[in-house]
Amino acid sequence: MFAWLLGAALTLAPAIAPAPAPPPVPDPPAPPSAEEIFAIPAALRQALHEQVVADGGSDHQRLSRLVRFMFDPEGLGMRYQHDGNFTVAEAWQSRKGNCLSFTLMTIALARAAGLDAYGQEISRTLSWYSEGDTLYFSNHVNTGVQIHRQRYSVDVASDSVLTAEPPKQVDDERLLAIFHSNRAASLLTEGRLEEAATYMASALRADERYAAAWNNAGVLALREGRPDQAEQHFLKTLELDSSHDGAMMNLASLYAARGDRQREHEYRKRIERARQRNPFHYFMLALDDEKQGDYTAAAKRYRRAIGLYDGEHRFHYGLARAYLHLGDFRKAGDALRRAQSLASDGTSERYQAKLDRLRRKGL
């Protein structure tokens, strides 16, 4: 109404010069193409040649040199940053990146070094963070490298990602969709909805079967005041991934806001059934029990998590902690030995040190 009243006043006062038209708002910059995302700057390519390629040797030797080049301070000295959703060039300039940026860089450099490299996705991980009023659930990607019949994984966060699933090989289009969807989510949080929509459209063009992008598109539609379109995007997410937690939670909230209690309860029951089958749900409950000092409940929930998935060393280590607080040192030792058998080398050594301390106490 205010804009209409102002316009009417101006038309009734022709003697006053009209206000100049506001400058046109430039269109949002186009999202980078696959070629731009994977592009290796000339200086980085030269460093790769000098530190990885020039010495020749076998594919295994080049892969080992590549990993050292990326992580050692004498090379790139890359560091992890959870919101560092960068192109290869941006990651090189900042020496930072999230798991996707590390993956993009590793693939680009490995291919430039003559190795057969590809992306791998783990769609179910225990990983999330919050900013403002937005809760982010994240999947995880890393790099696969095939040398003859052997497959290797290069992962910046292998010790901090909890998952019950092996990585699945994905094509470059899926990596591109993840990149654009991540950028869209960041822009959405900043309130830059038009730019977010541009990146979201690019994500869906790259891979229309990427369920997380449809879920993010639904959140964007909600922020834009289009709840009916959001509902369709959330339902599309579940069509592609019937157990997508975020889409079920978003639909439950959407139906609650509409007052549609029947469908709200339907999705809340689906969420609860999914949690009952999710070992990480019980792991998180056990951690909360530990914080509250209820070690009996913690041990029970760690055992439930292990019953659903025995292959995660952190479940067994948590159970060992609970048993230690309960004074059951024999069971604590058994749980710690199982944790050690499942852990990677560095973590296994830490568990061994804890076992040695128990033995020195005669436990």
XYZ file of C-alpha atoms in Angstrom:
363
model
C 0.000 0.000 0.000
C 2.805 2.442 0.820
C 4.319 2.017 -2.656
C 0.929 2.663 -4.281
C 0.336 5.789 -2.194
C 3.764 7.154 -3.052
C 3.177 6.511 -6.744
C -0.169 8.334 -6.584
C 1.398 11.365 -4.894
C 4.028 11.627 -7.561
C 1.499 11.526 -10.383
C -0.461 14.352 -8.710
C 2.604 16.595 -8.522
C 3.924 16.917 -12.067
C 5.944 20.042 -11.268
C 8.318 18.017 -9.109
C 10.960 16.164 -11.060
C 10.440 12.423 -10.748
C 13.002 10.507 -8.732
C 15.609 8.773 -10.862
C 14.953 5.123 -11.535
C 16.974 2.814 -9.332
C 19.918 1.176 -11.040
C 19.109 -2.239 -12.499
C 19.930 -5.159 -10.272
C 22.485 -7.342 -12.031
C 21.617 -10.946 -12.621
C 23.269 -13.371 -10.199
C 26.564 -14.720 -11.542
C 26.233 -18.046 -13.298
C 27.332 -21.056 -11.239
C 30.713 -22.433 -12.330
C 30.742 -25.205 -14.906
C 32.304 -28.615 -14.348
C 35.382 -27.461 -16.275
C 35.722 -24.412 -14.004
C 35.220 -26.443 -10.833
C 37.898 -29.016 -11.738
C 40.315 -26.542 -13.381
C 43.911 -26.753 -12.081
C 45.746 -23.397 -11.967
C 49.058 -23.347 -13.829
C 51.148 -22.880 -10.670
C 49.435 -25.825 -8.989
C 49.931 -27.995 -12.060
C 53.650 -27.110 -12.051
C 53.966 -27.996 -8.350
C 52.163 -31.289 -9.001
C 54.627 -32.127 -11.769
C 57.642 -31.332 -9.624
C 56.543 -33.125 -6.453
C 54.429 -36.003 -7.772
C 54.920 -36.733 -11.469
C 58.552 -35.963 -12.309
C 60.074 -38.801 -10.276
C 58.124 -41.370 -12.286
C 57.734 -44.781 -10.684
C 54.682 -46.951 -10.353
C 51.067 -45.859 -9.958
C 51.272 -46.820 -6.285
C 54.293 -44.577 -5.787
C 52.599 -41.649 -7.531
C 49.502 -42.092 -5.375
C 51.628 -42.074 -2.205
C 53.445 -38.935 -3.348
C 50.116 -37.286 -4.232
C 48.710 -37.886 -0.747
C 51.867 -36.478 0.851
C 51.765 -33.502 -1.533
C 48.227 -32.643 -0.497
C 48.585 -32.987 3.255
C 52.226 -32.318 4.183
C 53.274 -28.734 5.013
C 56.054 -29.063 2.417
C 53.354 -29.584 -0.202
C 49.911 -27.987 -0.119
C 49.307 -28.463 3.602
C 45.544 -28.639 3.061
C 43.310 -28.162 6.115
C 39.700 -29.149 6.707
C 36.948 -26.493 6.894
C 33.367 -27.776 7.133
C 31.866 -24.931 5.102
C 34.731 -24.707 2.602
C 32.724 -25.591 -0.495
C 35.410 -24.515 -2.968
C 36.468 -25.177 -6.529
C 39.906 -26.711 -7.024
C 41.418 -23.259 -7.648
C 39.704 -21.739 -4.600
C 40.801 -24.620 -2.371
C 44.380 -24.247 -3.620
C 44.374 -20.496 -2.928
C 42.976 -20.875 0.608
C 44.633 -24.241 1.401
C 41.285 -25.201 2.948
C 38.208 -27.158 1.970
C 35.434 -29.469 3.109
C 35.259 -33.136 2.140
C 33.833 -32.254 -1.276
C 36.576 -29.726 -2.040
C 39.225 -32.257 -0.996
C 37.584 -34.828 -3.238
C 37.399 -32.500 -6.234
C 41.051 -31.521 -5.803
C 42.244 -35.089 -5.292
C 40.390 -36.307 -8.377
C 41.671 -33.445 -10.539
C 45.288 -33.861 -9.413
C 45.195 -37.675 -9.569
C 43.882 -37.596 -13.126
C 46.544 -35.050 -14.067
C 49.121 -37.447 -12.615
C 47.812 -40.266 -14.808
C 45.781 -42.113 -12.174
C 42.254 -43.520 -12.523
C 40.350 -41.447 -9.940
C 36.615 -41.014 -9.252
C 34.235 -39.786 -6.583
C 32.693 -41.924 -3.847
C 29.621 -41.024 -1.800
C 28.489 -42.199 1.629
C 24.890 -41.077 1.920
C 24.301 -42.071 5.556
C 26.694 -40.519 8.059
C 26.422 -39.205 11.581
C 27.296 -35.626 10.729
C 25.395 -32.387 11.107
C 25.795 -28.806 12.216
C 23.516 -25.840 12.769
C 23.699 -22.169 11.845
C 20.988 -19.760 12.901
C 17.632 -21.460 12.482
C 18.868 -23.977 9.905
C 19.921 -27.523 10.735
C 22.222 -29.184 8.221
C 22.499 -32.943 7.787
C 25.456 -33.898 5.644
C 26.511 -36.853 3.615
C 30.165 -37.550 2.876
C 32.295 -37.919 -0.220
C 35.854 -39.047 -0.797
C 38.096 -40.126 -3.661
C 38.511 -43.609 -5.052
C 41.605 -44.562 -7.046
C 41.859 -47.806 -8.978
C 45.299 -49.253 -9.668
C 45.072 -52.479 -11.646
C 42.505 -54.510 -9.671
C 43.048 -52.722 -6.386
C 40.821 -49.893 -5.192
C 42.024 -47.288 -2.699
C 40.231 -44.484 -0.878
C 41.704 -41.060 -0.125
C 39.664 -39.421 2.645
C 40.306 -36.234 4.577
C 37.949 -37.281 7.383
C 38.146 -41.066 7.588
C 38.642 -40.998 11.378
C 35.749 -38.618 12.067
C 32.977 -39.940 9.796
C 30.626 -42.445 11.372
C 28.819 -44.642 8.895
C 27.555 -48.182 8.479
C 27.741 -48.001 4.687
C 30.656 -48.549 2.316
C 31.333 -45.724 -0.146
C 29.569 -45.934 -3.515
C 31.260 -44.836 -6.731
C 29.593 -41.797 -8.315
C 30.166 -39.905 -11.527
C 31.313 -36.316 -11.939
C 27.722 -35.172 -12.480
C 26.817 -36.229 -8.940
C 29.819 -34.326 -7.557
C 28.719 -31.286 -9.549
C 25.190 -31.595 -8.144
C 26.543 -31.802 -4.587
C 28.735 -28.741 -5.171
C 25.883 -26.603 -6.484
C 23.417 -27.861 -3.875
C 25.883 -27.027 -1.081
C 26.414 -23.539 -2.487
C 22.644 -23.073 -2.726
C 22.217 -24.059 0.923
C 24.859 -21.534 2.010
C 23.277 -18.750 -0.043
C 19.855 -19.634 1.342
C 21.160 -19.215 4.893
C 22.481 -15.771 3.962
C 19.051 -14.801 2.627
C 20.290 -14.576 -0.981
C 17.346 -16.503 -2.347
C 17.679 -15.547 -6.010
C 21.288 -16.725 -6.135
C 20.358 -19.846 -4.171
C 17.678 -20.654 -6.740
C 20.232 -20.346 -9.563
C 22.576 -22.822 -7.887
C 19.716 -25.157 -6.991
C 18.577 -25.295 -10.602
C 22.163 -26.108 -11.640
C 22.302 -28.918 -9.078
C 19.142 -30.532 -10.434
C 20.286 -30.122 -14.044
C 23.552 -31.867 -13.181
C 21.835 -34.836 -11.512
C 18.064 -34.913 -11.170
C 18.311 -38.128 -9.134
C 20.262 -36.478 -6.305
C 17.712 -36.685 -3.487
C 19.391 -34.160 -1.185
C 19.143 -31.466 -3.853
C 15.364 -31.944 -4.077
C 15.117 -31.654 -0.305
C 17.146 -28.434 -0.365
C 14.952 -27.177 -3.195
C 11.965 -27.773 -0.924
C 13.526 -25.725 1.874
C 14.206 -22.933 -0.620
C 10.581 -23.049 -1.810
C 9.429 -22.717 1.812
C 11.649 -19.677 2.316
C 10.179 -18.191 -0.849
C 6.628 -18.690 0.492
C 5.691 -21.569 -1.827
C 4.653 -24.367 0.563
C 2.801 -26.399 -2.085
C 5.913 -26.510 -4.273
C 8.009 -27.352 -1.210
C 5.724 -30.299 -0.474
C 6.218 -31.635 -4.017
C 9.997 -31.322 -3.696
C 10.019 -33.160 -0.352
C 7.851 -35.933 -1.799
C 10.203 -36.174 -4.787
C 13.080 -36.596 -2.327
C 11.349 -39.569 -0.734
C 10.565 -41.008 -4.152
C 14.321 -41.118 -4.773
C 15.322 -42.029 -1.198
C 12.483 -43.428 0.890
C 14.444 -43.114 4.145
C 15.678 -39.528 3.735
C 15.436 -38.166 7.277
C 15.462 -34.512 6.293
C 12.548 -34.817 3.873
C 10.432 -36.702 6.418
C 11.174 -34.109 9.102
C 10.380 -31.271 6.701
C 7.097 -32.857 5.638
C 6.078 -33.464 9.255
C 6.746 -29.798 10.056
C 4.949 -28.632 6.921
C 1.831 -30.658 7.699
C 1.924 -29.509 11.331
C 1.951 -25.877 10.149
C -1.078 -26.637 7.956
C -2.917 -28.306 10.808
C -2.967 -31.630 8.933
C -2.449 -33.793 12.019
C -3.049 -37.091 10.244
C -0.232 -36.657 7.761
C 2.005 -35.013 10.354
C 1.662 -38.075 12.605
C 2.213 -40.384 9.623
C 5.622 -38.867 8.926
C 6.567 -38.616 12.591
C 5.885 -42.356 12.902
C 8.041 -43.008 9.826
C 10.838 -40.973 11.413
C 10.558 -42.959 14.630
C 10.596 -46.293 12.789
C 13.718 -45.188 10.920
C 15.378 -44.210 14.192
C 14.627 -47.606 15.701
C 16.700 -49.158 12.912
C 19.464 -46.555 13.107
C 22.449 -47.488 15.289
C 23.660 -43.881 15.322
C 20.417 -42.800 16.982
C 21.207 -45.040 19.954
C 24.846 -43.926 19.898
C 23.761 -40.302 20.317
C 21.341 -41.244 23.104
C 24.150 -43.133 24.845
C 26.422 -40.089 24.637
C 23.669 -38.012 26.261
C 23.306 -40.629 28.988
C 27.035 -40.405 29.674
C 26.831 -36.625 29.984
C 24.037 -37.079 32.523
C 26.105 -39.627 34.454
C 23.633 -42.466 33.771
C 26.145 -45.158 32.774
C 23.687 -48.037 33.103
C 21.439 -46.484 30.464
C 24.491 -45.570 28.363
C 25.746 -49.166 28.370
C 22.301 -50.423 27.368
C 22.103 -48.030 24.424
C 25.669 -48.704 23.293
C 24.781 -52.416 23.270
C 21.675 -51.616 21.202
C 23.777 -49.665 18.718
C 26.259 -52.546 18.484
C 23.424 -55.009 17.990
C 22.324 -53.009 14.951
C 25.856 -52.483 13.636
C 28.887 -54.164 15.140
C 31.506 -52.606 12.865
C 31.941 -49.120 14.401
C 34.838 -48.888 16.870
C 33.380 -45.813 18.607
C 30.345 -47.834 19.729
C 32.603 -50.353 21.461
C 34.814 -47.647 22.938
C 31.741 -45.915 24.348
C 30.607 -49.211 25.863
C 34.062 -49.644 27.401
C 33.817 -46.197 28.998
C 30.397 -46.987 30.423
C 31.610 -50.300 31.874
C 34.625 -48.583 33.443
C 32.343 -46.124 35.228
C 30.172 -49.034 36.364
C 33.247 -50.836 37.732
C 32.978 -53.812 35.371
C 36.611 -53.856 34.250
C 36.482 -57.263 32.543
C 33.682 -56.179 30.204
C 35.421 -52.827 29.692
C 38.551 -54.647 28.542
C 36.570 -56.862 26.180
C 34.823 -53.847 24.633
C 38.109 -51.979 24.311
C 39.777 -54.926 22.564
C 36.893 -55.071 20.095
C 37.206 -51.324 19.478
C 40.911 -51.754 18.844
C 40.329 -54.533 16.329
C 38.029 -52.273 14.286
C 39.988 -49.024 14.431
C 42.539 -47.584 12.026
C 46.217 -47.711 12.931
C 46.501 -44.433 14.832
C 43.293 -44.925 16.802
C 44.138 -48.591 17.407
C 47.388 -47.525 19.046
C 45.498 -45.218 21.415
C 43.178 -48.060 22.367
C 46.176 -50.310 22.939
C 47.638 -47.722 25.314
C 44.383 -47.719 27.290
C 44.423 -51.531 27.413
C 48.017 -51.455 28.666
C 46.997 -49.115 31.482
C 44.223 -51.525 32.471
C 46.698 -54.415 32.499
C 49.169 -52.490 34.653
C 46.369 -52.051 37.172
C 45.787 -55.808 37.068
C 42.356 -55.397 35.482
